[in-house]
Amino acid sequence: MKGKERPNFSKKEAKLKAANYCAYQERSQQQVRNKLYEMGLTSDEVDEVLTELIMEGFVNEERFAKAFAGGKFRIKKWGRIRITRELKTHNISAYCIENGLAEIDEEEYIDSLKEIAQKKKDSLTEHDLFVKREKVSRHLIYKGFEPDLVWTLVSELIQ
C-alpha cells in the first residue's frame, strides 16, 4: 500500500504559499516551519524561507502570542496557566508569553473566573458543600486558572 506522497515545491513557491498561510491568521514559527517541511523543503531551505517571512513581517512571535492569548481567553475562557502551557507547545519564548498574557485585562480575568464558577456551581445538583467546592475548583483549575485564585473565589462563592 502506497503512503501519501509529499508535494515538492520550489523554495519560491513554498514561500508564497507560506506567506498566504500566515496572512490568513497569525502563525507561530513552529507552525510555519511544520508547514514548510510538509511542502518538501530541506532544513536549510526552511530556515531561509522562515527568515525571509520574519523579515517581511509575515511571522512575528510576539504578535502571535498576543493574538493567541487574547483569543483563547475571550473565546474559550482559558486561564493563564493553560494559555502559557499551549504557547510553550508552539516553542514561544518566555518574553513573548509574558507579553501575550499582558493582553488579558486583570478585571476582565477575574470577572470571567467568577462567571465560569457561578455557571458551574449552578449546574451542579450536589448538596454536599465540600464536594460542590471540589467539583467547581477542579473545573476552574482544568480551564487553566491559578489554584490560589480559584480556592479563594470558591470558598467565598460556596458557603
PDB file of C-alpha atoms in Angstrom:
ATOM      1  CA  MET A   1       0.000   0.000   0.000  1.00  0.00           C
ATOM      2  CA  LYS A   2       1.395   3.343  -1.036  1.00  0.00           C
ATOM      3  CA  GLY A   3       1.506   6.198   1.514  1.00  0.00           C
ATOM      4  CA  LYS A   4       0.613   9.798   0.904  1.00  0.00           C
ATOM      5  CA  GLU A   5       3.286  11.406  -1.254  1.00  0.00           C
ATOM      6  CA  ARG A   6       4.735  14.754  -0.217  1.00  0.00           C
ATOM      7  CA  PRO A   7       4.451  17.565  -2.699  1.00  0.00           C
ATOM      8  CA  ASN A   8       7.781  19.075  -3.677  1.00  0.00           C
ATOM      9  CA  PHE A   9       7.548  22.820  -4.034  1.00  0.00           C
ATOM     10  CA  SER A  10      10.343  25.094  -5.100  1.00  0.00           C
ATOM     11  CA  LYS A  11      11.620  27.479  -2.437  1.00  0.00           C
ATOM     12  CA  LYS A  12       9.869  30.397  -4.164  1.00  0.00           C
ATOM     13  CA  GLU A  13       6.518  28.573  -4.403  1.00  0.00           C
ATOM     14  CA  ALA A  14       6.780  27.428  -0.787  1.00  0.00           C
ATOM     15  CA  LYS A  15       7.482  30.974   0.370  1.00  0.00           C
ATOM     16  CA  LEU A  16       4.431  32.267  -1.490  1.00  0.00           C
ATOM     17  CA  LYS A  17       2.211  29.536  -0.024  1.00  0.00           C
ATOM     18  CA  ALA A  18       3.623  30.124   3.460  1.00  0.00           C
ATOM     19  CA  ALA A  19       3.028  33.884   3.126  1.00  0.00           C
ATOM     20  CA  ASN A  20      -0.617  33.191   2.237  1.00  0.00           C
ATOM     21  CA  TYR A  21      -0.813  30.751   5.162  1.00  0.00           C
ATOM     22  CA  CYS A  22       0.451  33.488   7.517  1.00  0.00           C
ATOM     23  CA  ALA A  23      -1.733  36.205   6.013  1.00  0.00           C
ATOM     24  CA  TYR A  24      -4.868  34.180   6.790  1.00  0.00           C
ATOM     25  CA  GLN A  25      -4.237  34.254  10.568  1.00  0.00           C
ATOM     26  CA  GLU A  26      -1.362  34.711  12.999  1.00  0.00           C
ATOM     27  CA  ARG A  27       1.003  31.733  12.994  1.00  0.00           C
ATOM     28  CA  SER A  28       3.881  30.715  15.217  1.00  0.00           C
ATOM     29  CA  GLN A  29       7.313  29.975  13.793  1.00  0.00           C
ATOM     30  CA  GLN A  30       6.764  26.328  14.680  1.00  0.00           C
ATOM     31  CA  GLN A  31       3.515  26.133  12.681  1.00  0.00           C
ATOM     32  CA  VAL A  32       5.156  27.743   9.649  1.00  0.00           C
ATOM     33  CA  ARG A  33       8.211  25.513   9.997  1.00  0.00           C
ATOM     34  CA  ASN A  34       5.986  22.400  10.067  1.00  0.00           C
ATOM     35  CA  LYS A  35       4.055  23.629   7.019  1.00  0.00           C
ATOM     36  CA  LEU A  36       7.286  24.209   5.081  1.00  0.00           C
ATOM     37  CA  TYR A  37       8.517  20.710   5.918  1.00  0.00           C
ATOM     38  CA  GLU A  38       5.178  19.339   4.661  1.00  0.00           C
ATOM     39  CA  MET A  39       5.906  21.115   1.377  1.00  0.00           C
ATOM     40  CA  GLY A  40       9.046  19.037   0.982  1.00  0.00           C
ATOM     41  CA  LEU A  41      11.669  21.672   1.745  1.00  0.00           C
ATOM     42  CA  THR A  42      15.016  20.766   3.274  1.00  0.00           C
ATOM     43  CA  SER A  43      16.092  22.034   6.682  1.00  0.00           C
ATOM     44  CA  ASP A  44      18.294  24.781   5.182  1.00  0.00           C
ATOM     45  CA  GLU A  45      15.529  25.917   2.822  1.00  0.00           C
ATOM     46  CA  VAL A  46      13.021  26.023   5.677  1.00  0.00           C
ATOM     47  CA  ASP A  47      15.358  28.235   7.709  1.00  0.00           C
ATOM     48  CA  GLU A  48      15.907  30.573   4.743  1.00  0.00           C
ATOM     49  CA  VAL A  49      12.205  30.909   3.920  1.00  0.00           C
ATOM     50  CA  LEU A  50      11.277  31.361   7.577  1.00  0.00           C
ATOM     51  CA  THR A  51      13.907  34.083   7.963  1.00  0.00           C
ATOM     52  CA  GLU A  52      12.539  35.889   4.905  1.00  0.00           C
ATOM     53  CA  LEU A  53       8.971  35.641   6.245  1.00  0.00           C
ATOM     54  CA  ILE A  54      10.077  37.069   9.586  1.00  0.00           C
ATOM     55  CA  MET A  55      11.951  39.921   7.868  1.00  0.00           C
ATOM     56  CA  GLU A  56       8.858  40.732   5.768  1.00  0.00           C
ATOM     57  CA  GLY A  57       6.606  40.730   8.844  1.00  0.00           C
ATOM     58  CA  PHE A  58       4.522  37.659   7.998  1.00  0.00           C
ATOM     59  CA  VAL A  59       5.697  35.820  11.112  1.00  0.00           C
ATOM     60  CA  ASN A  60       6.022  37.566  14.460  1.00  0.00           C
ATOM     61  CA  GLU A  61       6.049  35.503  17.654  1.00  0.00           C
ATOM     62  CA  GLU A  62       5.100  38.372  19.954  1.00  0.00           C
ATOM     63  CA  ARG A  63       2.121  39.263  17.776  1.00  0.00           C
ATOM     64  CA  PHE A  64       1.150  35.573  17.659  1.00  0.00           C
ATOM     65  CA  ALA A  65       1.363  35.260  21.455  1.00  0.00           C
ATOM     66  CA  LYS A  66      -0.831  38.330  21.952  1.00  0.00           C
ATOM     67  CA  ALA A  67      -3.444  37.139  19.465  1.00  0.00           C
ATOM     68  CA  PHE A  68      -3.398  33.586  20.837  1.00  0.00           C
ATOM     69  CA  ALA A  69      -3.670  34.621  24.497  1.00  0.00           C
ATOM     70  CA  GLY A  70      -6.394  37.174  23.854  1.00  0.00           C
ATOM     71  CA  GLY A  71      -8.397  34.824  21.661  1.00  0.00           C
ATOM     72  CA  LYS A  72      -8.200  31.792  23.925  1.00  0.00           C
ATOM     73  CA  PHE A  73      -9.149  33.901  26.929  1.00  0.00           C
ATOM     74  CA  ARG A  74     -12.092  35.683  25.306  1.00  0.00           C
ATOM     75  CA  ILE A  75     -13.453  32.819  23.219  1.00  0.00           C
ATOM     76  CA  LYS A  76     -12.605  29.636  25.118  1.00  0.00           C
ATOM     77  CA  LYS A  77     -12.372  31.244  28.576  1.00  0.00           C
ATOM     78  CA  TRP A  78      -8.981  29.688  29.316  1.00  0.00           C
ATOM     79  CA  GLY A  79      -6.902  30.788  32.293  1.00  0.00           C
ATOM     80  CA  ARG A  80      -3.302  31.992  32.216  1.00  0.00           C
ATOM     81  CA  ILE A  81      -1.786  28.621  33.112  1.00  0.00           C
ATOM     82  CA  ARG A  82      -3.445  26.801  30.226  1.00  0.00           C
ATOM     83  CA  ILE A  83      -2.623  29.588  27.767  1.00  0.00           C
ATOM     84  CA  THR A  84       1.022  29.512  28.885  1.00  0.00           C
ATOM     85  CA  ARG A  85       1.177  25.720  28.508  1.00  0.00           C
ATOM     86  CA  GLU A  86      -0.283  25.890  24.996  1.00  0.00           C
ATOM     87  CA  LEU A  87       2.073  28.688  23.941  1.00  0.00           C
ATOM     88  CA  LYS A  88       5.015  26.584  25.143  1.00  0.00           C
ATOM     89  CA  THR A  89       3.919  23.799  22.792  1.00  0.00           C
ATOM     90  CA  HIS A  90       4.439  26.335  19.979  1.00  0.00           C
ATOM     91  CA  ASN A  91       8.001  26.982  21.246  1.00  0.00           C
ATOM     92  CA  ILE A  92       7.210  30.607  22.102  1.00  0.00           C
ATOM     93  CA  SER A  93       9.805  32.413  24.240  1.00  0.00           C
ATOM     94  CA  ALA A  94       9.062  33.348  27.848  1.00  0.00           C
ATOM     95  CA  TYR A  95       9.300  37.034  26.920  1.00  0.00           C
ATOM     96  CA  CYS A  96       6.623  36.689  24.220  1.00  0.00           C
ATOM     97  CA  ILE A  97       4.418  34.598  26.506  1.00  0.00           C
ATOM     98  CA  GLU A  98       4.637  37.303  29.166  1.00  0.00           C
ATOM     99  CA  ASN A  99       3.686  39.988  26.628  1.00  0.00           C
ATOM    100  CA  GLY A 100       0.823  37.838  25.351  1.00  0.00           C
ATOM    101  CA  LEU A 101      -0.579  37.358  28.845  1.00  0.00           C
ATOM    102  CA  ALA A 102      -0.302  41.103  29.454  1.00  0.00           C
ATOM    103  CA  GLU A 103      -3.067  41.490  26.861  1.00  0.00           C
ATOM    104  CA  ILE A 104      -5.530  39.987  29.342  1.00  0.00           C
ATOM    105  CA  ASP A 105      -7.154  42.665  31.495  1.00  0.00           C
ATOM    106  CA  GLU A 106      -6.998  41.709  35.192  1.00  0.00           C
ATOM    107  CA  GLU A 107     -10.543  42.868  35.953  1.00  0.00           C
ATOM    108  CA  GLU A 108     -11.936  41.027  32.929  1.00  0.00           C
ATOM    109  CA  TYR A 109      -9.970  37.932  34.010  1.00  0.00           C
ATOM    110  CA  ILE A 110     -11.494  37.932  37.499  1.00  0.00           C
ATOM    111  CA  ASP A 111     -14.987  38.599  36.103  1.00  0.00           C
ATOM    112  CA  SER A 112     -14.595  35.688  33.715  1.00  0.00           C
ATOM    113  CA  LEU A 113     -13.411  33.426  36.533  1.00  0.00           C
ATOM    114  CA  LYS A 114     -16.439  34.397  38.643  1.00  0.00           C
ATOM    115  CA  GLU A 115     -18.817  33.852  35.731  1.00  0.00           C
ATOM    116  CA  ILE A 116     -17.463  30.373  34.956  1.00  0.00           C
ATOM    117  CA  ALA A 117     -17.521  29.424  38.656  1.00  0.00           C
ATOM    118  CA  GLN A 118     -21.115  30.593  39.030  1.00  0.00           C
ATOM    119  CA  LYS A 119     -22.225  28.680  35.926  1.00  0.00           C
ATOM    120  CA  LYS A 120     -20.539  25.504  37.147  1.00  0.00           C
ATOM    121  CA  LYS A 121     -21.989  25.925  40.650  1.00  0.00           C
ATOM    122  CA  ASP A 122     -25.494  26.403  39.233  1.00  0.00           C
ATOM    123  CA  SER A 123     -25.173  23.324  37.024  1.00  0.00           C
ATOM    124  CA  LEU A 124     -24.364  21.024  39.965  1.00  0.00           C
ATOM    125  CA  THR A 125     -27.101  19.158  41.804  1.00  0.00           C
ATOM    126  CA  GLU A 126     -24.723  18.163  44.601  1.00  0.00           C
ATOM    127  CA  HIS A 127     -25.828  19.115  48.125  1.00  0.00           C
ATOM    128  CA  ASP A 128     -22.589  18.387  49.990  1.00  0.00           C
ATOM    129  CA  LEU A 129     -20.686  21.712  50.122  1.00  0.00           C
ATOM    130  CA  PHE A 130     -17.266  20.071  50.217  1.00  0.00           C
ATOM    131  CA  VAL A 131     -17.984  18.018  47.083  1.00  0.00           C
ATOM    132  CA  LYS A 132     -19.500  21.042  45.353  1.00  0.00           C
ATOM    133  CA  ARG A 133     -16.409  23.154  46.097  1.00  0.00           C
ATOM    134  CA  GLU A 134     -14.180  20.355  44.877  1.00  0.00           C
ATOM    135  CA  LYS A 135     -16.039  19.996  41.569  1.00  0.00           C
ATOM    136  CA  VAL A 136     -16.137  23.731  40.873  1.00  0.00           C
ATOM    137  CA  SER A 137     -12.459  24.113  41.790  1.00  0.00           C
ATOM    138  CA  ARG A 138     -11.381  21.173  39.666  1.00  0.00           C
ATOM    139  CA  HIS A 139     -13.275  22.601  36.681  1.00  0.00           C
ATOM    140  CA  LEU A 140     -11.662  26.033  37.042  1.00  0.00           C
ATOM    141  CA  ILE A 141      -8.169  24.627  37.519  1.00  0.00           C
ATOM    142  CA  TYR A 142      -8.672  22.430  34.433  1.00  0.00           C
ATOM    143  CA  LYS A 143      -9.565  25.596  32.478  1.00  0.00           C
ATOM    144  CA  GLY A 144      -6.147  26.931  33.475  1.00  0.00           C
ATOM    145  CA  PHE A 145      -6.906  29.364  36.279  1.00  0.00           C
ATOM    146  CA  GLU A 146      -4.437  29.732  39.144  1.00  0.00           C
ATOM    147  CA  PRO A 147      -5.276  27.387  42.057  1.00  0.00           C
ATOM    148  CA  ASP A 148      -4.851  30.031  44.792  1.00  0.00           C
ATOM    149  CA  LEU A 149      -7.207  32.381  42.942  1.00  0.00           C
ATOM    150  CA  VAL A 150      -9.679  29.529  42.399  1.00  0.00           C
ATOM    151  CA  TRP A 151      -9.721  28.409  46.036  1.00  0.00           C
ATOM    152  CA  THR A 152     -10.217  31.971  47.282  1.00  0.00           C
ATOM    153  CA  LEU A 153     -13.137  32.526  44.932  1.00  0.00           C
ATOM    154  CA  VAL A 154     -14.749  29.136  45.532  1.00  0.00           C
ATOM    155  CA  SER A 155     -14.610  29.485  49.316  1.00  0.00           C
ATOM    156  CA  GLU A 156     -16.390  32.857  49.000  1.00  0.00           C
ATOM    157  CA  LEU A 157     -18.900  31.595  46.428  1.00  0.00           C
ATOM    158  CA  ILE A 158     -19.893  28.319  48.102  1.00  0.00           C
ATOM    159  CA  GLN A 159     -20.554  28.735  51.832  1.00  0.00           C
TER     160      GLN A 159
END
